[in-house]
Amino acid sequence: MADEGTAIVNNTTDTKQGAASRLGFFYTRILKWVFFTLAIGLVLLSFENESGVRAEYLFMGTPVLVVFYALFLHANRKSSTPVRKRQTLEWLYWIAAIWLLPWAALRLFFGVFEIYAALFHLQAGFGSAADFTTVLAIIASTIIVLIAFHAALVLARKFPLPRLALLAAIVVVIAVNPLNKYMVEQQFSAAASDYLLPELVTPEVVGAPERLPNLIIIYLEGMERTYRQAEAFGPAYAPISRLEDEAVTFEQIGQLPLTEWTMAGMVAGQCGVPLVPRGFFQKNRANDGSVFMPGSTCLTDILRAQGYRLENLTGGDKDFGGLAAFVASHGNGAFTDYQQLDEVPGRAPDDWQWGVGDANMFDAALARIGALEAGDQPFSFILQTAGPHGPKGHIAAPCRRPGEAQVSNSILRPLECTAQLTEAFVRNLQNTVDMDNTLIVLMSDHFAHPFVNVADTLASYERRNTVMFIGAGATPRRITKPGTMIDVFPTILATMGFDMATDTAGFGVSLYAAQPGNFLRGDPETLARVFRQDIDLANALWRSE
């Protein structure tokens, strides 16, 4: 009987051990790869989105991803120690991966972006745009990217030839890093045949109108003319289209490399040049950034010399992206930003971390322009909207429907709101200023950013910027001459009645002139490389004497 009892116990133990063995096999051989697949699937899905991943998704997804991946590592712990011969390669892999980490983390959160634009903003400063939510989202993105790097390393260890797989992983990580390409470019000058400096023209006023016209420039954040396609974007752009009947409308204004963000678009439209680098390495750095493109003669430099009063107003942060330095270096006009617009008479506060609602901004602008109009000095007033910036847009309070949030994941609602407010603002201006002596310029600062939710739809059209002139010197008509934002600079001067020594200012050519514009036929990639590598041009624009 004792033997029988012992046999039963042994059989029971064997059964339990067998079940445990099967459970262990399931856990270590199957479940760990389920965790791995879920973790890597989340990463790949995140990078698939060219518009970037919303902050709230990062906050929710990162803990889940960390748990999944921790379970995978726990199940895989016995085989996680690298063979000594692979340790050197793994160190090299991590060095290359960490160098890629900043770009990959920003790409995950912000979506597709131009590497030079990111480096420029690192130099020029982010102002109040680097809010707590953004910092947390970037930290979450960094964690996700680190998991992806480690997962790639784990996969390489599983290959039949792990050292070869590691070498391949190192090569891939180095090859896909845009920072490496940029560093190589910055160490070499453009070919002599590509030098652009001989084509740069310093604008010279040879005659001014007897009565100097006032100038009002309205930068419409990312509101490109492509939005005019109602079948794709609905009525969002309709208020701007209605203004075309009384404007000189330039229908074929494209976008050059290094003019794709706000500061770059303003430099193009006011100075006639792309925003070329001032240098990121001591070897080729033109200045320390304390002055902004001192070698370029811009619109406000010319107007200041003609006796204009210069004022600027932005619904965003003037310390973001070098904007305040640009204004101070070119005419040094008065500057008001969102921090002074928190309290506008007749309006409730309507601000966010780095900006203020466009309705409040337009109200403040109208009041200030009214005061300038009452004076006896010609003036230039430049203002910038902020609502449709993206990736999320901000809907100004007067446009919001009952219960509608200020922040919109769709860019079309903020864009439609800002378009409506712009039309109303122009109508108010027409009743406030002497339109026989005032030129109103409306233009998008650049194409919509690639991270807005309708980016793919925009890309399916032939994209064009918004550029319209209303008022003094602007007989309504449509001009189909191809051009880019650098051509707006000399065109404004011509419309205001200034006689210039040539039709060219900077690299821009007046859109009224028979002479074709510069850079219209160049391959964008080649052109961008030449702009970035032309050290003589960078020195001419950025060097302080």
Short mmCIF file of C-alpha atoms in Angstrom, two decimals, residues 55 101 224 470:
data_model
loop_
_atom_site.label_atom_id
_atom_site.label_comp_id
_atom_site.label_asym_id
_atom_site.label_seq_id
_atom_site.Cartn_x
_atom_site.Cartn_y
_atom_site.Cartn_z
CA ALA A 55 0.78 63.86 -26.63
CA LEU A 101 18.01 59.38 -30.48
CA GLU A 224 -1.55 78.37 -48.13
CA ILE A 470 -5.25 95.36 -51.36
#
